[in-house]
PDB file of C-alpha atoms in Angstrom:
ATOM      1  CA  MET P   1      20.306  65.874  -7.087  1.00  0.00           C
ATOM      2  CA  LYS P   2      21.942  64.028  -3.934  1.00  0.00           C
ATOM      3  CA  SER P   3      19.022  62.870  -2.690  1.00  0.00           C
ATOM      4  CA  ALA P   4      18.874  60.880  -6.313  1.00  0.00           C
ATOM      5  CA  VAL P   5      22.203  60.132  -6.699  1.00  0.00           C
ATOM      6  CA  PHE P   6      21.685  57.785  -3.641  1.00  0.00           C
ATOM      7  CA  ALA P   7      17.697  57.025  -4.868  1.00  0.00           C
ATOM      8  CA  LEU P   8      19.525  54.336  -7.128  1.00  0.00           C
ATOM      9  CA  THR P   9      22.541  53.871  -6.434  1.00  0.00           C
ATOM     10  CA  ALA P  10      20.326  52.363  -3.451  1.00  0.00           C
ATOM     11  CA  PHE P  11      17.911  50.476  -5.945  1.00  0.00           C
ATOM     12  CA  LEU P  12      20.899  49.210  -7.161  1.00  0.00           C
ATOM     13  CA  VAL P  13      22.285  47.897  -4.576  1.00  0.00           C
ATOM     14  CA  CYS P  14      18.923  46.419  -3.709  1.00  0.00           C
ATOM     15  CA  GLY P  15      19.087  45.100  -7.384  1.00  0.00           C
ATOM     16  CA  ALA P  16      22.061  43.435  -7.497  1.00  0.00           C
ATOM     17  CA  ALA P  17      21.551  41.620  -3.926  1.00  0.00           C
ATOM     18  CA  TYR P  18      18.427  40.104  -5.118  1.00  0.00           C
ATOM     19  CA  ALA P  19      19.852  39.210  -8.477  1.00  0.00           C
ATOM     20  CA  ASP P  20      22.206  37.008  -6.019  1.00  0.00           C
ATOM     21  CA  THR P  21      19.293  35.349  -4.634  1.00  0.00           C
ATOM     22  CA  LYS P  22      19.673  31.519  -4.072  1.00  0.00           C
ATOM     23  CA  PRO P  23      16.994  29.692  -5.543  1.00  0.00           C
ATOM     24  CA  VAL P  24      15.263  27.587  -3.793  1.00  0.00           C
ATOM     25  CA  LEU P  25      12.264  25.370  -3.755  1.00  0.00           C
ATOM     26  CA  VAL P  26      10.343  23.527  -0.708  1.00  0.00           C
ATOM     27  CA  ILE P  27       7.550  20.406  -1.628  1.00  0.00           C
ATOM     28  CA  HIS P  28       5.451  18.303   0.491  1.00  0.00           C
ATOM     29  CA  GLY P  29       3.502  14.698  -0.384  1.00  0.00           C
ATOM     30  CA  GLY P  30       0.967  15.240   2.881  1.00  0.00           C
ATOM     31  CA  ALA P  31       1.950  14.294   6.210  1.00  0.00           C
ATOM     32  CA  GLY P  32      -0.122  11.292   7.799  1.00  0.00           C
ATOM     33  CA  VAL P  33       2.583   8.589   6.834  1.00  0.00           C
ATOM     34  CA  VAL P  34       2.188   5.859   8.867  1.00  0.00           C
ATOM     35  CA  ARG P  35       5.596   3.806   8.051  1.00  0.00           C
ATOM     36  CA  THR P  36       4.184   0.276   8.333  1.00  0.00           C
ATOM     37  CA  ASP P  37       1.470   0.746   6.050  1.00  0.00           C
ATOM     38  CA  LEU P  38       4.224   1.950   3.023  1.00  0.00           C
ATOM     39  CA  SER P  39       5.112  -0.367   0.995  1.00  0.00           C
ATOM     40  CA  PRO P  40       8.536  -0.350  -0.735  1.00  0.00           C
ATOM     41  CA  GLU P  41       6.472   0.182  -4.204  1.00  0.00           C
ATOM     42  CA  ARG P  42       4.488   2.128  -2.583  1.00  0.00           C
ATOM     43  CA  ARG P  43       7.272   4.409  -1.271  1.00  0.00           C
ATOM     44  CA  GLN P  44       9.845   3.761  -4.086  1.00  0.00           C
ATOM     45  CA  ALA P  45       6.672   5.601  -6.099  1.00  0.00           C
ATOM     46  CA  ALA P  46       6.271   8.593  -3.887  1.00  0.00           C
ATOM     47  CA  GLU P  47       9.791   9.138  -3.166  1.00  0.00           C
ATOM     48  CA  ASN P  48      10.424   9.369  -7.331  1.00  0.00           C
ATOM     49  CA  ALA P  49       6.929  11.603  -8.236  1.00  0.00           C
ATOM     50  CA  LEU P  50       8.611  13.857  -5.234  1.00  0.00           C
ATOM     51  CA  SER P  51      11.855  13.536  -7.026  1.00  0.00           C
ATOM     52  CA  HIS P  52      10.352  14.437 -10.799  1.00  0.00           C
ATOM     53  CA  ALA P  53       8.935  17.320  -8.924  1.00  0.00           C
ATOM     54  CA  LEU P  54      11.609  19.017  -7.356  1.00  0.00           C
ATOM     55  CA  HIS P  55      13.359  18.716 -10.416  1.00  0.00           C
ATOM     56  CA  ASP P  56      10.651  20.673 -12.599  1.00  0.00           C
ATOM     57  CA  GLY P  57      10.012  23.443  -9.838  1.00  0.00           C
ATOM     58  CA  TYR P  58      13.768  24.068  -9.407  1.00  0.00           C
ATOM     59  CA  ALA P  59      14.170  24.231 -13.372  1.00  0.00           C
ATOM     60  CA  ALA P  60      12.184  26.833 -13.441  1.00  0.00           C
ATOM     61  CA  LEU P  61      13.568  28.874 -10.474  1.00  0.00           C
ATOM     62  CA  GLN P  62      17.365  28.305 -12.481  1.00  0.00           C
ATOM     63  CA  ALA P  63      15.694  29.420 -15.950  1.00  0.00           C
ATOM     64  CA  GLY P  64      15.208  33.060 -13.679  1.00  0.00           C
ATOM     65  CA  ARG P  65      10.429  32.602 -13.762  1.00  0.00           C
ATOM     66  CA  PRO P  66       9.212  33.736 -10.893  1.00  0.00           C
ATOM     67  CA  ALA P  67       8.136  31.306  -7.930  1.00  0.00           C
ATOM     68  CA  THR P  68       5.315  30.865  -8.721  1.00  0.00           C
ATOM     69  CA  GLU P  69       6.170  28.930 -11.661  1.00  0.00           C
ATOM     70  CA  ALA P  70       8.418  26.837  -9.418  1.00  0.00           C
ATOM     71  CA  VAL P  71       5.905  26.386  -7.270  1.00  0.00           C
ATOM     72  CA  THR P  72       2.535  25.472 -10.195  1.00  0.00           C
ATOM     73  CA  ALA P  73       5.208  23.347 -12.117  1.00  0.00           C
ATOM     74  CA  ALA P  74       6.091  20.800  -8.698  1.00  0.00           C
ATOM     75  CA  ILE P  75       3.122  20.938  -8.124  1.00  0.00           C
ATOM     76  CA  THR P  76       1.187  19.547 -10.957  1.00  0.00           C
ATOM     77  CA  VAL P  77       3.715  17.295 -10.844  1.00  0.00           C
ATOM     78  CA  LEU P  78       1.987  15.624  -7.631  1.00  0.00           C
ATOM     79  CA  GLU P  79      -1.350  16.550  -9.088  1.00  0.00           C
ATOM     80  CA  ASN P  80      -0.959  13.792 -12.090  1.00  0.00           C
ATOM     81  CA  ASP P  81       0.804  11.275  -9.722  1.00  0.00           C
ATOM     82  CA  PRO P  82      -2.168   8.930  -7.863  1.00  0.00           C
ATOM     83  CA  ASN P  83      -0.376   8.505  -4.870  1.00  0.00           C
ATOM     84  CA  PHE P  84      -0.808  11.544  -3.826  1.00  0.00           C
ATOM     85  CA  ASN P  85      -4.151  13.529  -2.094  1.00  0.00           C
ATOM     86  CA  ALA P  86      -5.046  16.444  -4.392  1.00  0.00           C
ATOM     87  CA  GLY P  87      -5.862  15.776  -8.216  1.00  0.00           C
ATOM     88  CA  ARG P  88      -5.390  12.406 -10.045  1.00  0.00           C
ATOM     89  CA  GLY P  89      -4.760  10.596  -6.812  1.00  0.00           C
ATOM     90  CA  ALA P  90      -7.979  12.559  -4.784  1.00  0.00           C
ATOM     91  CA  VAL P  91     -10.044  10.559  -2.391  1.00  0.00           C
ATOM     92  CA  PHE P  92     -13.426  10.553  -2.208  1.00  0.00           C
ATOM     93  CA  THR P  93     -16.234  12.006  -0.422  1.00  0.00           C
ATOM     94  CA  HIS P  94     -18.905  10.483   1.236  1.00  0.00           C
ATOM     95  CA  ASP P  95     -21.097  10.464  -1.469  1.00  0.00           C
ATOM     96  CA  GLY P  96     -18.328   8.472  -3.766  1.00  0.00           C
ATOM     97  CA  LYS P  97     -17.183  11.985  -5.439  1.00  0.00           C
ATOM     98  CA  ASN P  98     -14.010  13.558  -5.972  1.00  0.00           C
ATOM     99  CA  GLU P  99     -14.467  17.567  -4.629  1.00  0.00           C
ATOM    100  CA  MET P 100     -10.482  19.395  -4.818  1.00  0.00           C
ATOM    101  CA  ASP P 101      -9.249  22.158  -3.583  1.00  0.00           C
ATOM    102  CA  SER P 102      -6.066  24.126  -4.319  1.00  0.00           C
ATOM    103  CA  ALA P 103      -4.476  27.986  -3.734  1.00  0.00           C
ATOM    104  CA  ILE P 104      -1.378  29.941  -4.574  1.00  0.00           C
ATOM    105  CA  MET P 105      -0.305  32.856  -3.175  1.00  0.00           C
ATOM    106  CA  ASP P 106       2.833  35.878  -4.735  1.00  0.00           C
ATOM    107  CA  GLY P 107       3.819  37.054  -1.742  1.00  0.00           C
ATOM    108  CA  MET P 108       5.157  39.939  -3.868  1.00  0.00           C
ATOM    109  CA  THR P 109       1.768  41.025  -4.610  1.00  0.00           C
ATOM    110  CA  ARG P 110       0.462  39.425  -2.500  1.00  0.00           C
ATOM    111  CA  ARG P 111      -2.294  38.524  -5.289  1.00  0.00           C
ATOM    112  CA  ALA P 112      -3.576  34.796  -4.601  1.00  0.00           C
ATOM    113  CA  GLY P 113      -5.971  32.795  -6.047  1.00  0.00           C
ATOM    114  CA  ALA P 114      -7.968  29.684  -5.294  1.00  0.00           C
ATOM    115  CA  VAL P 115     -10.873  27.690  -6.530  1.00  0.00           C
ATOM    116  CA  ALA P 116     -13.032  24.738  -4.398  1.00  0.00           C
ATOM    117  CA  GLY P 117     -14.890  21.914  -4.647  1.00  0.00           C
ATOM    118  CA  VAL P 118     -13.839  21.148  -8.530  1.00  0.00           C
ATOM    119  CA  HIS P 119     -14.660  18.163 -10.172  1.00  0.00           C
ATOM    120  CA  HIS P 120     -13.396  18.247 -13.404  1.00  0.00           C
ATOM    121  CA  ILE P 121     -10.333  20.150 -13.318  1.00  0.00           C
ATOM    122  CA  LYS P 122      -6.904  17.760 -13.802  1.00  0.00           C
ATOM    123  CA  ASN P 123      -4.425  20.275 -12.418  1.00  0.00           C
ATOM    124  CA  PRO P 124      -6.183  22.997  -9.877  1.00  0.00           C
ATOM    125  CA  ILE P 125      -3.655  24.736  -9.045  1.00  0.00           C
ATOM    126  CA  LEU P 126      -3.444  25.945 -12.422  1.00  0.00           C
ATOM    127  CA  LEU P 127      -7.162  26.716 -12.463  1.00  0.00           C
ATOM    128  CA  ALA P 128      -5.718  28.545  -9.109  1.00  0.00           C
ATOM    129  CA  GLN P 129      -3.710  30.426 -10.859  1.00  0.00           C
ATOM    130  CA  ALA P 130      -5.926  31.611 -13.831  1.00  0.00           C
ATOM    131  CA  VAL P 131      -8.448  33.290 -10.723  1.00  0.00           C
ATOM    132  CA  MET P 132      -5.566  35.140  -9.749  1.00  0.00           C
ATOM    133  CA  GLU P 133      -4.142  36.336 -12.765  1.00  0.00           C
ATOM    134  CA  HIS P 134      -7.464  36.573 -15.073  1.00  0.00           C
ATOM    135  CA  SER P 135      -9.899  37.017 -12.656  1.00  0.00           C
ATOM    136  CA  PRO P 136     -11.143  40.317 -10.399  1.00  0.00           C
ATOM    137  CA  HIS P 137     -11.900  38.384  -7.134  1.00  0.00           C
ATOM    138  CA  VAL P 138      -9.316  35.400  -4.642  1.00  0.00           C
ATOM    139  CA  LEU P 139     -11.542  31.845  -4.584  1.00  0.00           C
ATOM    140  CA  LEU P 140     -14.218  30.612  -6.414  1.00  0.00           C
ATOM    141  CA  ILE P 141     -16.110  27.512  -5.840  1.00  0.00           C
ATOM    142  CA  GLY P 142     -18.162  24.175  -6.843  1.00  0.00           C
ATOM    143  CA  ASP P 143     -19.720  24.929 -10.928  1.00  0.00           C
ATOM    144  CA  GLY P 144     -18.255  28.746 -10.653  1.00  0.00           C
ATOM    145  CA  ALA P 145     -15.772  27.743 -10.549  1.00  0.00           C
ATOM    146  CA  GLU P 146     -15.631  25.111 -13.665  1.00  0.00           C
ATOM    147  CA  THR P 147     -17.666  27.554 -15.460  1.00  0.00           C
ATOM    148  CA  PHE P 148     -14.323  30.121 -14.761  1.00  0.00           C
ATOM    149  CA  ALA P 149     -12.027  27.051 -16.470  1.00  0.00           C
ATOM    150  CA  ARG P 150     -13.942  26.634 -19.140  1.00  0.00           C
ATOM    151  CA  SER P 151     -13.830  29.978 -20.020  1.00  0.00           C
ATOM    152  CA  GLN P 152     -10.027  29.728 -19.724  1.00  0.00           C
ATOM    153  CA  GLY P 153      -9.599  27.270 -21.899  1.00  0.00           C
ATOM    154  CA  PHE P 154      -9.629  24.296 -19.253  1.00  0.00           C
ATOM    155  CA  VAL P 155     -10.333  21.040 -20.846  1.00  0.00           C
ATOM    156  CA  MET P 156     -13.444  19.144 -18.189  1.00  0.00           C
ATOM    157  CA  MET P 157     -11.595  15.463 -17.719  1.00  0.00           C
ATOM    158  CA  PRO P 158     -14.279  12.627 -16.944  1.00  0.00           C
ATOM    159  CA  GLU P 159     -15.274  11.745 -12.931  1.00  0.00           C
ATOM    160  CA  LYS P 160     -13.646   8.412 -14.643  1.00  0.00           C
ATOM    161  CA  TYR P 161      -9.942  10.699 -14.969  1.00  0.00           C
ATOM    162  CA  PHE P 162      -9.853  10.853 -11.015  1.00  0.00           C
ATOM    163  CA  TRP P 163     -11.240   7.539  -9.684  1.00  0.00           C
ATOM    164  CA  THR P 164      -7.866   4.620  -8.779  1.00  0.00           C
ATOM    165  CA  GLN P 165      -8.596   1.983  -6.891  1.00  0.00           C
ATOM    166  CA  HIS P 166      -6.243   2.799  -3.159  1.00  0.00           C
ATOM    167  CA  ARG P 167      -9.183   5.516  -2.644  1.00  0.00           C
ATOM    168  CA  TRP P 168     -12.115   3.801  -3.303  1.00  0.00           C
ATOM    169  CA  ASP P 169     -11.042   1.463  -0.680  1.00  0.00           C
ATOM    170  CA  GLN P 170     -10.140   3.431   1.855  1.00  0.00           C
ATOM    171  CA  LEU P 171     -13.409   4.749   1.745  1.00  0.00           C
ATOM    172  CA  GLN P 172     -15.334   1.996   1.981  1.00  0.00           C
ATOM    173  CA  GLU P 173     -12.713   1.115   5.018  1.00  0.00           C
ATOM    174  CA  ALA P 174     -14.941   4.968   6.364  1.00  0.00           C
ATOM    175  CA  LEU P 175     -17.964   4.242   5.752  1.00  0.00           C
ATOM    176  CA  LYS P 176     -17.458   0.834   7.155  1.00  0.00           C
ATOM    177  CA  ASP P 177     -16.018   3.624  10.561  1.00  0.00           C
ATOM    178  CA  ASP P 178     -19.365   5.496  10.000  1.00  0.00           C
ATOM    179  CA  ALA P 179     -21.420   2.168  10.843  1.00  0.00           C
ATOM    180  CA  ALA P 180     -19.702   1.196  13.798  1.00  0.00           C
ATOM    181  CA  GLY P 181     -20.210   4.634  15.294  1.00  0.00           C
ATOM    182  CA  LYS P 182     -16.862   5.381  14.991  1.00  0.00           C
ATOM    183  CA  GLN P 183     -15.593   8.996  16.564  1.00  0.00           C
ATOM    184  CA  HIS P 184     -13.151  10.875  14.719  1.00  0.00           C
ATOM    185  CA  SER P 185     -10.409  10.858  16.875  1.00  0.00           C
ATOM    186  CA  ALA P 186      -9.946   6.876  16.560  1.00  0.00           C
ATOM    187  CA  LEU P 187     -10.482   6.763  12.626  1.00  0.00           C
ATOM    188  CA  PRO P 188      -7.004   6.114  10.664  1.00  0.00           C
ATOM    189  CA  LEU P 189      -4.495   9.097  10.513  1.00  0.00           C
ATOM    190  CA  ASP P 190      -4.212   9.200   6.310  1.00  0.00           C
ATOM    191  CA  ARG P 191      -8.726  10.409   6.650  1.00  0.00           C
ATOM    192  CA  HIS P 192      -7.252  13.448   7.314  1.00  0.00           C
ATOM    193  CA  PHE P 193      -4.275  14.536   5.982  1.00  0.00           C
ATOM    194  CA  GLY P 194      -2.786  14.703   2.468  1.00  0.00           C
ATOM    195  CA  THR P 195      -2.490  17.370   0.723  1.00  0.00           C
ATOM    196  CA  VAL P 196       0.500  19.047  -1.762  1.00  0.00           C
ATOM    197  CA  GLY P 197       1.914  21.659  -1.896  1.00  0.00           C
ATOM    198  CA  ALA P 198       5.167  23.981  -2.730  1.00  0.00           C
ATOM    199  CA  VAL P 199       6.620  27.172  -1.429  1.00  0.00           C
ATOM    200  CA  ALA P 200       9.427  29.050  -3.325  1.00  0.00           C
ATOM    201  CA  LEU P 201      12.395  31.343  -3.315  1.00  0.00           C
ATOM    202  CA  ASP P 202      13.208  32.500  -6.882  1.00  0.00           C
ATOM    203  CA  LYS P 203      16.620  34.295  -7.921  1.00  0.00           C
ATOM    204  CA  ALA P 204      14.503  37.897  -7.561  1.00  0.00           C
ATOM    205  CA  GLY P 205      14.173  37.903  -4.034  1.00  0.00           C
ATOM    206  CA  HIS P 206      10.504  37.172  -4.246  1.00  0.00           C
ATOM    207  CA  LEU P 207       8.030  34.217  -2.575  1.00  0.00           C
ATOM    208  CA  ALA P 208       4.788  32.011  -3.274  1.00  0.00           C
ATOM    209  CA  ALA P 209       3.129  29.368  -2.314  1.00  0.00           C
ATOM    210  CA  GLY P 210       0.834  26.852  -3.185  1.00  0.00           C
ATOM    211  CA  THR P 211      -1.496  23.763  -2.576  1.00  0.00           C
ATOM    212  CA  SER P 212      -3.790  21.009  -3.454  1.00  0.00           C
ATOM    213  CA  THR P 213      -5.459  18.812  -2.718  1.00  0.00           C
ATOM    214  CA  GLY P 214      -8.781  16.421  -2.408  1.00  0.00           C
ATOM    215  CA  GLY P 215      -9.698  16.747   1.381  1.00  0.00           C
ATOM    216  CA  LEU P 216     -10.627  14.611   3.607  1.00  0.00           C
ATOM    217  CA  THR P 217     -11.743  11.067   2.744  1.00  0.00           C
ATOM    218  CA  ASP P 218     -15.450  10.297   3.636  1.00  0.00           C
ATOM    219  CA  LYS P 219     -15.877  14.380   4.153  1.00  0.00           C
ATOM    220  CA  LEU P 220     -19.409  15.754   4.015  1.00  0.00           C
ATOM    221  CA  TYR P 221     -21.477  18.302   2.169  1.00  0.00           C
ATOM    222  CA  GLY P 222     -18.775  20.608  -0.248  1.00  0.00           C
ATOM    223  CA  ARG P 223     -16.724  20.463   3.707  1.00  0.00           C
ATOM    224  CA  VAL P 224     -13.902  22.601   2.412  1.00  0.00           C
ATOM    225  CA  GLY P 225     -10.448  22.460   4.324  1.00  0.00           C
ATOM    226  CA  ASP P 226      -7.545  24.831   5.081  1.00  0.00           C
ATOM    227  CA  SER P 227      -5.836  24.790   1.850  1.00  0.00           C
ATOM    228  CA  PRO P 228      -8.136  26.793  -0.188  1.00  0.00           C
ATOM    229  CA  LEU P 229      -8.411  29.281   2.713  1.00  0.00           C
ATOM    230  CA  ILE P 230      -5.688  32.077   2.252  1.00  0.00           C
ATOM    231  CA  GLY P 231      -3.872  32.674   5.951  1.00  0.00           C
ATOM    232  CA  ALA P 232      -4.838  29.379   6.332  1.00  0.00           C
ATOM    233  CA  GLY P 233      -3.347  26.679   4.551  1.00  0.00           C
ATOM    234  CA  THR P 234      -1.646  28.250   2.080  1.00  0.00           C
ATOM    235  CA  TYR P 235       0.033  32.595   2.629  1.00  0.00           C
ATOM    236  CA  ALA P 236       3.417  33.793   1.247  1.00  0.00           C
ATOM    237  CA  ASP P 237       4.487  37.866   1.542  1.00  0.00           C
ATOM    238  CA  ALA P 238       7.338  38.915   1.312  1.00  0.00           C
ATOM    239  CA  HIS P 239       8.715  37.247   4.447  1.00  0.00           C
ATOM    240  CA  CYS P 240       7.686  33.988   4.228  1.00  0.00           C
ATOM    241  CA  ALA P 241       5.928  30.958   2.174  1.00  0.00           C
ATOM    242  CA  PHE P 242       3.366  28.280   3.979  1.00  0.00           C
ATOM    243  CA  SER P 243       1.454  25.297   3.498  1.00  0.00           C
ATOM    244  CA  GLY P 244       0.094  23.327   5.230  1.00  0.00           C
ATOM    245  CA  THR P 245      -0.508  19.770   5.981  1.00  0.00           C
ATOM    246  CA  GLY P 246      -2.931  18.215   8.441  1.00  0.00           C
ATOM    247  CA  TRP P 247      -6.589  18.512   9.757  1.00  0.00           C
ATOM    248  CA  GLY P 248      -7.696  21.737   7.993  1.00  0.00           C
ATOM    249  CA  GLU P 249     -10.187  22.502  10.942  1.00  0.00           C
ATOM    250  CA  TYR P 250      -7.253  22.876  12.660  1.00  0.00           C
ATOM    251  CA  TYR P 251      -5.157  25.356  10.370  1.00  0.00           C
ATOM    252  CA  ILE P 252      -8.691  26.765   9.889  1.00  0.00           C
ATOM    253  CA  ARG P 253      -9.490  27.693  13.357  1.00  0.00           C
ATOM    254  CA  THR P 254      -5.957  28.645  14.076  1.00  0.00           C
ATOM    255  CA  VAL P 255      -5.159  30.410  10.727  1.00  0.00           C
ATOM    256  CA  ALA P 256      -1.980  28.740  10.668  1.00  0.00           C
ATOM    257  CA  ALA P 257      -0.094  29.949   7.681  1.00  0.00           C
ATOM    258  CA  HIS P 258      -0.862  33.515   8.577  1.00  0.00           C
ATOM    259  CA  GLU P 259       0.193  33.130  11.992  1.00  0.00           C
ATOM    260  CA  VAL P 260       3.526  31.193  11.135  1.00  0.00           C
ATOM    261  CA  CYS P 261       4.014  34.414   8.675  1.00  0.00           C
ATOM    262  CA  MET P 262       3.254  37.179  11.058  1.00  0.00           C
ATOM    263  CA  ARG P 263       5.498  35.789  13.828  1.00  0.00           C
ATOM    264  CA  VAL P 264       8.807  35.337  10.958  1.00  0.00           C
ATOM    265  CA  GLY P 265       7.707  39.173   9.181  1.00  0.00           C
ATOM    266  CA  ALA P 266       5.987  40.726  12.047  1.00  0.00           C
ATOM    267  CA  ARG P 267       7.416  39.535  15.773  1.00  0.00           C
ATOM    268  CA  HIS P 268      11.024  38.906  13.986  1.00  0.00           C
ATOM    269  CA  GLN P 269      11.200  34.911  15.265  1.00  0.00           C
ATOM    270  CA  PRO P 270      13.115  33.292  13.127  1.00  0.00           C
ATOM    271  CA  LEU P 271      11.456  30.573  10.787  1.00  0.00           C
ATOM    272  CA  ALA P 272      12.322  27.021  12.784  1.00  0.00           C
ATOM    273  CA  GLN P 273      10.756  29.459  16.138  1.00  0.00           C
ATOM    274  CA  ALA P 274       7.277  30.558  14.656  1.00  0.00           C
ATOM    275  CA  ALA P 275       6.939  26.368  12.386  1.00  0.00           C
ATOM    276  CA  GLU P 276       7.119  25.073  15.846  1.00  0.00           C
ATOM    277  CA  GLU P 277       5.447  26.712  17.880  1.00  0.00           C
ATOM    278  CA  VAL P 278       2.257  26.670  16.063  1.00  0.00           C
ATOM    279  CA  ILE P 279       2.352  23.769  14.028  1.00  0.00           C
ATOM    280  CA  ASP P 280       3.995  21.449  16.982  1.00  0.00           C
ATOM    281  CA  GLN P 281       2.405  24.037  19.786  1.00  0.00           C
ATOM    282  CA  GLU P 282      -0.556  25.432  19.217  1.00  0.00           C
ATOM    283  CA  ILE P 283      -2.283  22.898  16.518  1.00  0.00           C
ATOM    284  CA  PRO P 284      -2.048  20.037  18.837  1.00  0.00           C
ATOM    285  CA  ALA P 285      -2.771  21.834  21.656  1.00  0.00           C
ATOM    286  CA  MET P 286      -6.222  22.451  20.007  1.00  0.00           C
ATOM    287  CA  GLY P 287      -6.307  18.454  19.035  1.00  0.00           C
ATOM    288  CA  GLY P 288      -5.054  18.888  15.949  1.00  0.00           C
ATOM    289  CA  ASN P 289      -1.840  17.238  13.913  1.00  0.00           C
ATOM    290  CA  GLY P 290      -0.128  17.895  10.267  1.00  0.00           C
ATOM    291  CA  GLY P 291       2.675  19.245   9.241  1.00  0.00           C
ATOM    292  CA  ALA P 292       3.611  22.746   6.902  1.00  0.00           C
ATOM    293  CA  ILE P 293       6.685  23.488   4.640  1.00  0.00           C
ATOM    294  CA  VAL P 294       8.138  26.982   4.852  1.00  0.00           C
ATOM    295  CA  VAL P 295      10.581  29.176   3.494  1.00  0.00           C
ATOM    296  CA  ASP P 296      11.804  32.992   4.377  1.00  0.00           C
ATOM    297  CA  GLU P 297      13.462  35.146   2.541  1.00  0.00           C
ATOM    298  CA  SER P 298      16.864  34.414   3.828  1.00  0.00           C
ATOM    299  CA  GLY P 299      16.298  30.979   2.248  1.00  0.00           C
ATOM    300  CA  ASN P 300      16.158  29.101   5.407  1.00  0.00           C
ATOM    301  CA  ILE P 301      13.854  26.392   5.515  1.00  0.00           C
ATOM    302  CA  ALA P 302      11.269  24.919   8.473  1.00  0.00           C
ATOM    303  CA  LEU P 303       9.681  21.598   7.757  1.00  0.00           C
ATOM    304  CA  PRO P 304       7.875  21.165  10.825  1.00  0.00           C
ATOM    305  CA  PHE P 305       5.283  17.663  11.181  1.00  0.00           C
ATOM    306  CA  ASN P 306       3.836  16.322  14.292  1.00  0.00           C
ATOM    307  CA  THR P 307       3.021  12.766  12.153  1.00  0.00           C
ATOM    308  CA  ASP P 308       4.900   9.991  11.918  1.00  0.00           C
ATOM    309  CA  GLY P 309       5.912  10.919   8.536  1.00  0.00           C
ATOM    310  CA  MET P 310       5.177  14.019   6.253  1.00  0.00           C
ATOM    311  CA  TYR P 311       5.989  13.255   2.193  1.00  0.00           C
ATOM    312  CA  ARG P 312       8.824  16.452   1.767  1.00  0.00           C
ATOM    313  CA  ALA P 313      11.812  17.062  -0.628  1.00  0.00           C
ATOM    314  CA  TRP P 314      13.917  20.213  -1.235  1.00  0.00           C
ATOM    315  CA  ILE P 315      16.174  22.480  -2.530  1.00  0.00           C
ATOM    316  CA  GLY P 316      18.250  25.253  -0.097  1.00  0.00           C
ATOM    317  CA  LYS P 317      20.766  27.458  -0.053  1.00  0.00           C
ATOM    318  CA  ASP P 318      23.459  24.757  -0.809  1.00  0.00           C
ATOM    319  CA  GLY P 319      21.783  23.792  -4.558  1.00  0.00           C
ATOM    320  CA  LYS P 320      21.487  20.236  -3.385  1.00  0.00           C
ATOM    321  CA  ALA P 321      18.201  17.957  -3.663  1.00  0.00           C
ATOM    322  CA  HIS P 322      17.018  16.129  -0.401  1.00  0.00           C
ATOM    323  CA  VAL P 323      13.690  13.119  -0.643  1.00  0.00           C
ATOM    324  CA  ALA P 324      12.786  12.646   2.834  1.00  0.00           C
ATOM    325  CA  ILE P 325       9.375  10.352   4.233  1.00  0.00           C
ATOM    326  CA  PHE P 326      10.153  10.026   8.101  1.00  0.00           C
ATOM    327  CA  LYS P 327      11.532  11.535  11.076  1.00  0.00           C
TER     328      LYS P 327
END
């Protein structure tokens, strides 16, 4: 009887502690921002979109909604904005197509859903969520992912919906670089960066992470980066939630998202230290670069990046909104 009373008391205490958790939301719109290439107009548009995404995502948290809903609410705003390399602003592949990837993960259950290489999905993050919630799988690709989308009632968007002049011009410049034989190391940063993501801690103390991207400008042959790969560009568990942005091949090779969260949960490293060692040391040592947003179960935030800038916004435990681009 005493053990039962103790268990009930512990449950109630833990429940009360979780109920008092102050929600946290962090979002990013990609690393690799070059100060000299960002006009005042584009900067203002990006900051406005980040503020909008932050507002929508945090409103879900304030209403007591789960972290996964805050993540999708924030990311859909950025997918709908042509200033970001996701959804409507997705970059073009070498053959002039838009191929989009996305993933979401629920830290409480470690359920996850992801899609890769989709062409007609307005909000890939919502399709990734549908994969998580309504299929027995984690990752669906290409035509199979779009067949599943139709079965879930998604409306297929025409390819012209995703076409933007800015992204088309970037592809033309990239094709010129290809013809000139330029190596990847000599190419502009925005060839390798451009992803949107969100990580959230809800009032129940649960974490979630999501990421969405159009991938690399001029990418070849159905290339898939780190964003839809659980543990590489997206990951969440009971201790940590991570969304990355950068040169995806290096995030895959270092299993960056899981590596950071494993250091936090299993090694008990401080969040900032774990994120800095992976993003600013391990990945650059291999020749890559980029950034990430990370939050832990206590609401601590890390936003490491080793490029000139990273579109980012956050509301921490103090409830104050922040929007930033450069260091």
